[in-house]
mmCIF file of N, CA and C in Angstrom:
data_model
loop_
_atom_site.group_PDB
_atom_site.id
_atom_site.type_symbol
_atom_site.label_atom_id
_atom_site.label_comp_id
_atom_site.label_asym_id
_atom_site.label_seq_id
_atom_site.Cartn_x
_atom_site.Cartn_y
_atom_site.Cartn_z
ATOM 1 N N MET A 1 152.536 59.356 3.404
ATOM 2 C CA MET A 1 153.307 58.979 2.247
ATOM 3 C C MET A 1 152.424 58.820 1.014
ATOM 4 N N ASP A 2 151.122 58.706 1.210
ATOM 5 C CA ASP A 2 150.232 58.544 0.060
ATOM 6 C C ASP A 2 150.358 59.693 -0.925
ATOM 7 N N SER A 3 150.554 60.894 -0.415
ATOM 8 C CA SER A 3 150.641 62.057 -1.299
ATOM 9 C C SER A 3 151.894 62.034 -2.166
ATOM 10 N N TRP A 4 152.881 61.251 -1.787
ATOM 11 C CA TRP A 4 154.127 61.184 -2.559
ATOM 12 C C TRP A 4 154.119 60.062 -3.590
ATOM 13 N N ALA A 5 153.105 59.223 -3.575
ATOM 14 C CA ALA A 5 153.083 58.053 -4.455
ATOM 15 C C ALA A 5 153.152 58.434 -5.931
ATOM 16 N N GLN A 6 152.615 59.578 -6.290
ATOM 17 C CA GLN A 6 152.615 60.008 -7.686
ATOM 18 C C GLN A 6 153.705 61.036 -7.980
ATOM 19 N N GLN A 7 154.570 61.308 -7.010
ATOM 20 C CA GLN A 7 155.626 62.300 -7.209
ATOM 21 C C GLN A 7 156.957 61.634 -7.520
ATOM 22 N N ASP A 8 157.861 62.440 -8.024
ATOM 23 C CA ASP A 8 159.223 62.002 -8.318
ATOM 24 C C ASP A 8 159.999 62.016 -7.004
ATOM 25 N N VAL A 9 160.245 60.825 -6.454
ATOM 26 C CA VAL A 9 160.858 60.691 -5.128
ATOM 27 C C VAL A 9 162.255 60.097 -5.250
ATOM 28 N N THR A 10 163.192 60.681 -4.517
ATOM 29 C CA THR A 10 164.538 60.131 -4.388
ATOM 30 C C THR A 10 164.739 59.748 -2.932
ATOM 31 N N ALA A 11 165.221 58.548 -2.692
ATOM 32 C CA ALA A 11 165.507 58.078 -1.335
ATOM 33 C C ALA A 11 167.016 57.933 -1.186
ATOM 34 N N VAL A 12 167.547 58.521 -0.116
ATOM 35 C CA VAL A 12 168.990 58.524 0.133
ATOM 36 C C VAL A 12 169.249 57.938 1.509
ATOM 37 N N THR A 13 170.222 57.049 1.597
ATOM 38 C CA THR A 13 170.593 56.522 2.904
ATOM 39 C C THR A 13 172.041 56.060 2.924
ATOM 40 N N GLY A 14 172.636 56.181 4.093
ATOM 41 C CA GLY A 14 173.973 55.667 4.344
ATOM 42 C C GLY A 14 173.920 54.525 5.346
ATOM 43 N N LEU A 15 172.802 53.816 5.377
ATOM 44 C CA LEU A 15 172.677 52.658 6.257
ATOM 45 C C LEU A 15 173.543 51.517 5.743
ATOM 46 N N GLY A 16 173.927 50.642 6.633
ATOM 47 C CA GLY A 16 174.741 49.494 6.256
ATOM 48 C C GLY A 16 174.024 48.556 5.294
ATOM 49 N N GLN A 17 172.700 48.483 5.415
ATOM 50 C CA GLN A 17 171.897 47.652 4.517
ATOM 51 C C GLN A 17 170.804 48.531 3.907
ATOM 52 N N PRO A 18 171.170 49.347 2.933
ATOM 53 C CA PRO A 18 170.236 50.335 2.385
ATOM 54 C C PRO A 18 168.989 49.735 1.760
ATOM 55 N N GLN A 19 169.079 48.507 1.266
ATOM 56 C CA GLN A 19 167.937 47.910 0.583
ATOM 57 C C GLN A 19 166.736 47.773 1.509
ATOM 58 N N GLN A 20 166.975 47.603 2.800
ATOM 59 C CA GLN A 20 165.861 47.512 3.750
ATOM 60 C C GLN A 20 165.073 48.819 3.784
ATOM 61 N N PHE A 21 165.776 49.947 3.745
ATOM 62 C CA PHE A 21 165.126 51.260 3.725
ATOM 63 C C PHE A 21 164.314 51.418 2.440
ATOM 64 N N PHE A 22 164.925 51.092 1.312
ATOM 65 C CA PHE A 22 164.236 51.226 0.029
ATOM 66 C C PHE A 22 163.025 50.291 -0.043
ATOM 67 N N ASN A 23 163.166 49.073 0.461
ATOM 68 C CA ASN A 23 162.048 48.119 0.469
ATOM 69 C C ASN A 23 160.899 48.631 1.327
ATOM 70 N N MET A 24 161.220 49.250 2.461
ATOM 71 C CA MET A 24 160.197 49.798 3.344
ATOM 72 C C MET A 24 159.397 50.876 2.610
ATOM 73 N N LEU A 25 160.094 51.736 1.875
ATOM 74 C CA LEU A 25 159.409 52.797 1.133
ATOM 75 C C LEU A 25 158.530 52.220 0.026
ATOM 76 N N ARG A 26 159.038 51.216 -0.678
ATOM 77 C CA ARG A 26 158.248 50.577 -1.737
ATOM 78 C C ARG A 26 157.006 49.895 -1.148
ATOM 79 N N ALA A 27 157.138 49.329 0.041
ATOM 80 C CA ALA A 27 155.995 48.689 0.703
ATOM 81 C C ALA A 27 154.897 49.702 1.027
ATOM 82 N N GLN A 28 155.274 50.977 1.104
ATOM 83 C CA GLN A 28 154.306 52.044 1.366
ATOM 84 C C GLN A 28 153.735 52.631 0.069
ATOM 85 N N GLY A 29 154.085 52.019 -1.064
ATOM 86 C CA GLY A 29 153.533 52.463 -2.342
ATOM 87 C C GLY A 29 154.386 53.456 -3.108
ATOM 88 N N LEU A 30 155.584 53.739 -2.611
ATOM 89 C CA LEU A 30 156.466 54.680 -3.302
ATOM 90 C C LEU A 30 157.346 53.946 -4.300
ATOM 91 N N LYS A 31 157.822 54.688 -5.290
ATOM 92 C CA LYS A 31 158.751 54.139 -6.283
ATOM 93 C C LYS A 31 159.965 55.060 -6.330
ATOM 94 N N PRO A 32 160.767 55.030 -5.273
ATOM 95 C CA PRO A 32 161.865 56.000 -5.186
ATOM 96 C C PRO A 32 163.051 55.664 -6.089
ATOM 97 N N ARG A 33 163.717 56.712 -6.519
ATOM 98 C CA ARG A 33 165.045 56.578 -7.123
ATOM 99 C C ARG A 33 165.967 56.313 -5.942
ATOM 100 N N GLU A 34 166.775 55.288 -6.013
ATOM 101 C CA GLU A 34 167.582 54.861 -4.867
ATOM 102 C C GLU A 34 169.002 55.410 -4.948
ATOM 103 N N VAL A 35 169.430 56.047 -3.856
ATOM 104 C CA VAL A 35 170.809 56.518 -3.733
ATOM 105 C C VAL A 35 171.368 55.917 -2.447
ATOM 106 N N ALA A 36 172.239 54.921 -2.608
ATOM 107 C CA ALA A 36 172.852 54.256 -1.454
ATOM 108 C C ALA A 36 174.258 54.803 -1.262
ATOM 109 N N LEU A 37 174.463 55.466 -0.143
ATOM 110 C CA LEU A 37 175.784 55.988 0.207
ATOM 111 C C LEU A 37 176.553 54.916 0.971
ATOM 112 N N PRO A 38 177.872 54.984 0.965
ATOM 113 C CA PRO A 38 178.626 54.084 1.844
ATOM 114 C C PRO A 38 178.202 54.319 3.298
ATOM 115 N N ASP A 39 178.221 53.264 4.103
ATOM 116 C CA ASP A 39 177.817 53.350 5.507
ATOM 117 C C ASP A 39 178.552 54.483 6.208
ATOM 118 N N HIS A 40 177.815 55.326 6.890
ATOM 119 C CA HIS A 40 178.315 56.459 7.678
ATOM 120 C C HIS A 40 178.836 57.621 6.843
ATOM 121 N N GLU A 41 178.704 57.572 5.527
ATOM 122 C CA GLU A 41 179.173 58.695 4.711
ATOM 123 C C GLU A 41 178.264 59.894 4.917
ATOM 124 N N VAL A 42 178.856 61.073 4.959
ATOM 125 C CA VAL A 42 178.100 62.310 5.104
ATOM 126 C C VAL A 42 177.826 62.865 3.711
ATOM 127 N N LEU A 43 176.566 63.137 3.426
ATOM 128 C CA LEU A 43 176.184 63.732 2.154
ATOM 129 C C LEU A 43 176.433 65.230 2.249
ATOM 130 N N ASP A 44 177.296 65.758 1.392
ATOM 131 C CA ASP A 44 177.573 67.193 1.451
ATOM 132 C C ASP A 44 176.475 67.964 0.711
ATOM 133 N N LEU A 45 176.409 69.270 0.967
ATOM 134 C CA LEU A 45 175.340 70.084 0.389
ATOM 135 C C LEU A 45 175.359 70.107 -1.134
ATOM 136 N N PRO A 46 176.526 70.233 -1.790
ATOM 137 C CA PRO A 46 176.501 70.196 -3.259
ATOM 138 C C PRO A 46 175.924 68.881 -3.801
ATOM 139 N N SER A 47 176.254 67.774 -3.161
ATOM 140 C CA SER A 47 175.712 66.480 -3.603
ATOM 141 C C SER A 47 174.210 66.404 -3.358
ATOM 142 N N LEU A 48 173.761 66.931 -2.222
ATOM 143 C CA LEU A 48 172.333 66.963 -1.924
ATOM 144 C C LEU A 48 171.599 67.807 -2.961
ATOM 145 N N ASN A 49 172.136 68.986 -3.245
ATOM 146 C CA ASN A 49 171.492 69.881 -4.203
ATOM 147 C C ASN A 49 171.467 69.302 -5.613
ATOM 148 N N ALA A 50 172.398 68.418 -5.925
ATOM 149 C CA ALA A 50 172.457 67.808 -7.257
ATOM 150 C C ALA A 50 171.441 66.683 -7.435
ATOM 151 N N LEU A 51 170.854 66.215 -6.333
ATOM 152 C CA LEU A 51 169.866 65.139 -6.431
ATOM 153 C C LEU A 51 168.618 65.639 -7.147
ATOM 154 N N THR A 52 168.048 64.768 -7.959
ATOM 155 C CA THR A 52 166.811 65.124 -8.637
ATOM 156 C C THR A 52 165.633 64.582 -7.843
ATOM 157 N N GLY A 53 164.473 65.118 -8.126
ATOM 158 C CA GLY A 53 163.261 64.659 -7.466
ATOM 159 C C GLY A 53 162.528 65.792 -6.787
ATOM 160 N N GLU A 54 161.200 65.652 -6.750
ATOM 161 C CA GLU A 54 160.374 66.640 -6.063
ATOM 162 C C GLU A 54 160.471 66.472 -4.555
ATOM 163 N N VAL A 55 160.713 65.230 -4.132
ATOM 164 C CA VAL A 55 160.809 64.889 -2.714
ATOM 165 C C VAL A 55 162.068 64.061 -2.516
ATOM 166 N N ILE A 56 162.824 64.374 -1.464
ATOM 167 C CA ILE A 56 163.999 63.586 -1.095
ATOM 168 C C ILE A 56 163.741 63.023 0.294
ATOM 169 N N LEU A 57 163.760 61.707 0.401
ATOM 170 C CA LEU A 57 163.543 61.039 1.681
ATOM 171 C C LEU A 57 164.868 60.508 2.196
ATOM 172 N N MET A 58 165.076 60.678 3.493
ATOM 173 C CA MET A 58 166.343 60.296 4.109
ATOM 174 C C MET A 58 166.073 59.829 5.533
ATOM 175 N N THR A 59 166.883 58.915 6.025
ATOM 176 C CA THR A 59 166.742 58.484 7.413
ATOM 177 C C THR A 59 167.244 59.589 8.340
ATOM 178 N N SER A 60 166.782 59.574 9.568
ATOM 179 C CA SER A 60 167.242 60.570 10.540
ATOM 180 C C SER A 60 168.736 60.421 10.797
ATOM 181 N N LYS A 61 169.253 59.206 10.681
ATOM 182 C CA LYS A 61 170.695 58.954 10.860
ATOM 183 C C LYS A 61 171.520 59.785 9.884
ATOM 184 N N ASP A 62 171.016 59.938 8.667
ATOM 185 C CA ASP A 62 171.728 60.705 7.656
ATOM 186 C C ASP A 62 171.388 62.192 7.723
ATOM 187 N N ALA A 63 170.142 62.500 7.980
ATOM 188 C CA ALA A 63 169.702 63.895 7.988
ATOM 189 C C ALA A 63 170.316 64.696 9.129
ATOM 190 N N ILE A 64 170.625 64.048 10.242
ATOM 191 C CA ILE A 64 171.176 64.755 11.401
ATOM 192 C C ILE A 64 172.501 65.429 11.066
ATOM 193 N N LYS A 65 173.161 64.959 10.030
ATOM 194 C CA LYS A 65 174.466 65.489 9.641
ATOM 195 C C LYS A 65 174.352 66.729 8.753
ATOM 196 N N LEU A 66 173.123 67.103 8.386
ATOM 197 C CA LEU A 66 172.897 68.235 7.492
ATOM 198 C C LEU A 66 172.322 69.422 8.255
ATOM 199 N N PRO A 67 172.534 70.635 7.754
ATOM 200 C CA PRO A 67 171.894 71.796 8.375
ATOM 201 C C PRO A 67 170.370 71.687 8.246
ATOM 202 N N ASN A 68 169.639 72.279 9.184
ATOM 203 C CA ASN A 68 168.174 72.201 9.174
ATOM 204 C C ASN A 68 167.558 72.737 7.890
ATOM 205 N N ASP A 69 168.185 73.723 7.296
ATOM 206 C CA ASP A 69 167.636 74.338 6.087
ATOM 207 C C ASP A 69 168.352 73.860 4.821
ATOM 208 N N ALA A 70 168.847 72.638 4.828
ATOM 209 C CA ALA A 70 169.667 72.117 3.732
ATOM 210 C C ALA A 70 168.930 72.113 2.394
ATOM 211 N N ASP A 71 167.681 71.685 2.372
ATOM 212 C CA ASP A 71 166.939 71.577 1.119
ATOM 213 C C ASP A 71 165.464 71.439 1.462
ATOM 214 N N ALA A 72 164.629 72.279 0.873
ATOM 215 C CA ALA A 72 163.193 72.262 1.173
ATOM 216 C C ALA A 72 162.522 70.964 0.718
ATOM 217 N N ARG A 73 163.159 70.222 -0.182
ATOM 218 C CA ARG A 73 162.584 68.958 -0.669
ATOM 219 C C ARG A 73 162.834 67.802 0.291
ATOM 220 N N LEU A 74 163.680 68.012 1.273
ATOM 221 C CA LEU A 74 164.133 66.944 2.163
ATOM 222 C C LEU A 74 163.117 66.648 3.264
ATOM 223 N N TRP A 75 162.769 65.367 3.385
ATOM 224 C CA TRP A 75 161.900 64.877 4.444
ATOM 225 C C TRP A 75 162.621 63.746 5.155
ATOM 226 N N VAL A 76 162.503 63.721 6.469
ATOM 227 C CA VAL A 76 163.166 62.699 7.277
ATOM 228 C C VAL A 76 162.178 61.573 7.572
ATOM 229 N N VAL A 77 162.618 60.351 7.318
ATOM 230 C CA VAL A 77 161.806 59.169 7.599
ATOM 231 C C VAL A 77 162.290 58.583 8.919
ATOM 232 N N GLU A 78 161.421 58.606 9.912
ATOM 233 C CA GLU A 78 161.747 58.027 11.209
ATOM 234 C C GLU A 78 161.524 56.517 11.140
ATOM 235 N N ILE A 79 162.497 55.768 11.592
ATOM 236 C CA ILE A 79 162.399 54.313 11.586
ATOM 237 C C ILE A 79 162.334 53.833 13.028
ATOM 238 N N GLU A 80 161.327 53.034 13.314
ATOM 239 C CA GLU A 80 161.158 52.494 14.662
ATOM 240 C C GLU A 80 161.406 50.993 14.625
ATOM 241 N N VAL A 81 162.238 50.534 15.520
ATOM 242 C CA VAL A 81 162.554 49.112 15.604
ATOM 243 C C VAL A 81 161.784 48.515 16.773
ATOM 244 N N THR A 82 161.093 47.431 16.513
ATOM 245 C CA THR A 82 160.364 46.726 17.561
ATOM 246 C C THR A 82 160.992 45.349 17.727
ATOM 247 N N LEU A 83 161.534 45.116 18.908
ATOM 248 C CA LEU A 83 162.155 43.823 19.192
ATOM 249 C C LEU A 83 161.095 42.812 19.614
ATOM 250 N N PRO A 84 161.264 41.555 19.232
ATOM 251 C CA PRO A 84 160.349 40.527 19.724
ATOM 252 C C PRO A 84 160.430 40.467 21.253
ATOM 253 N N PRO A 85 159.312 40.234 21.929
ATOM 254 C CA PRO A 85 159.315 40.210 23.393
ATOM 255 C C PRO A 85 160.371 39.274 23.988
ATOM 256 N N SER A 86 160.589 38.112 23.375
ATOM 257 C CA SER A 86 161.573 37.172 23.925
ATOM 258 C C SER A 86 162.984 37.755 23.877
ATOM 259 N N LEU A 87 163.322 38.453 22.801
ATOM 260 C CA LEU A 87 164.642 39.077 22.700
ATOM 261 C C LEU A 87 164.761 40.236 23.681
ATOM 262 N N LEU A 88 163.707 41.017 23.801
ATOM 263 C CA LEU A 88 163.711 42.131 24.749
ATOM 264 C C LEU A 88 163.886 41.626 26.174
ATOM 265 N N ASP A 89 163.242 40.512 26.512
ATOM 266 C CA ASP A 89 163.398 39.913 27.845
ATOM 267 C C ASP A 89 164.842 39.484 28.084
ATOM 268 N N LYS A 90 165.475 38.880 27.072
ATOM 269 C CA LYS A 90 166.867 38.448 27.205
ATOM 270 C C LYS A 90 167.804 39.636 27.390
ATOM 271 N N VAL A 91 167.594 40.684 26.625
ATOM 272 C CA VAL A 91 168.432 41.879 26.744
ATOM 273 C C VAL A 91 168.267 42.497 28.123
ATOM 274 N N THR A 92 167.028 42.620 28.578
ATOM 275 C CA THR A 92 166.756 43.190 29.900
ATOM 276 C C THR A 92 167.397 42.347 30.995
ATOM 277 N N ALA A 93 167.293 41.026 30.900
ATOM 278 C CA ALA A 93 167.886 40.129 31.900
ATOM 279 C C ALA A 93 169.406 40.239 31.900
ATOM 280 N N THR A 94 170.009 40.326 30.729
ATOM 281 C CA THR A 94 171.469 40.449 30.636
ATOM 282 C C THR A 94 171.944 41.751 31.262
ATOM 283 N N ILE A 95 171.234 42.825 31.009
ATOM 284 C CA ILE A 95 171.601 44.114 31.608
ATOM 285 C C ILE A 95 171.468 44.047 33.121
ATOM 286 N N ALA A 96 170.398 43.431 33.605
ATOM 287 C CA ALA A 96 170.184 43.316 35.052
ATOM 288 C C ALA A 96 171.276 42.477 35.706
ATOM 289 N N GLU A 97 171.725 41.418 35.018
ATOM 290 C CA GLU A 97 172.760 40.536 35.568
ATOM 291 C C GLU A 97 174.135 41.198 35.587
ATOM 292 N N THR A 98 174.465 41.888 34.528
ATOM 293 C CA THR A 98 175.812 42.458 34.409
ATOM 294 C C THR A 98 175.911 43.855 34.985
ATOM 295 N N GLY A 99 174.805 44.535 35.100
ATOM 296 C CA GLY A 99 174.819 45.893 35.619
ATOM 297 C C GLY A 99 175.119 46.896 34.518
ATOM 298 N N PRO A 100 174.724 48.139 34.722
ATOM 299 C CA PRO A 100 174.883 49.165 33.685
ATOM 300 C C PRO A 100 176.331 49.592 33.440
ATOM 301 N N GLU A 101 177.223 49.302 34.349
ATOM 302 C CA GLU A 101 178.615 49.755 34.215
ATOM 303 C C GLU A 101 179.508 48.756 33.497
ATOM 304 N N SER A 102 178.970 47.593 33.128
ATOM 305 C CA SER A 102 179.794 46.553 32.482
ATOM 306 C C SER A 102 180.067 46.873 31.043
#
């Protein structure tokens, strides 16, 4: 992401809490133009093509809805969630108790 710090970047997301995505990008040194779509909205190709910026960053949740060759400026940002060990233990225990078919 360092190479994008001096470029004109647009960040697009249809996440329920888009500000978290934008904050994550800013924490990496980017200053993106923010485009927050309604949750689960599909960005159509004309709308994508109308976006300005040398680089367009989007979550995989949103990008999966677009054709692979939608726009050469488009880059997918993979987001990894790490659960605290105590929460992961509780989830694992609950699944073990209730079984996978519950």
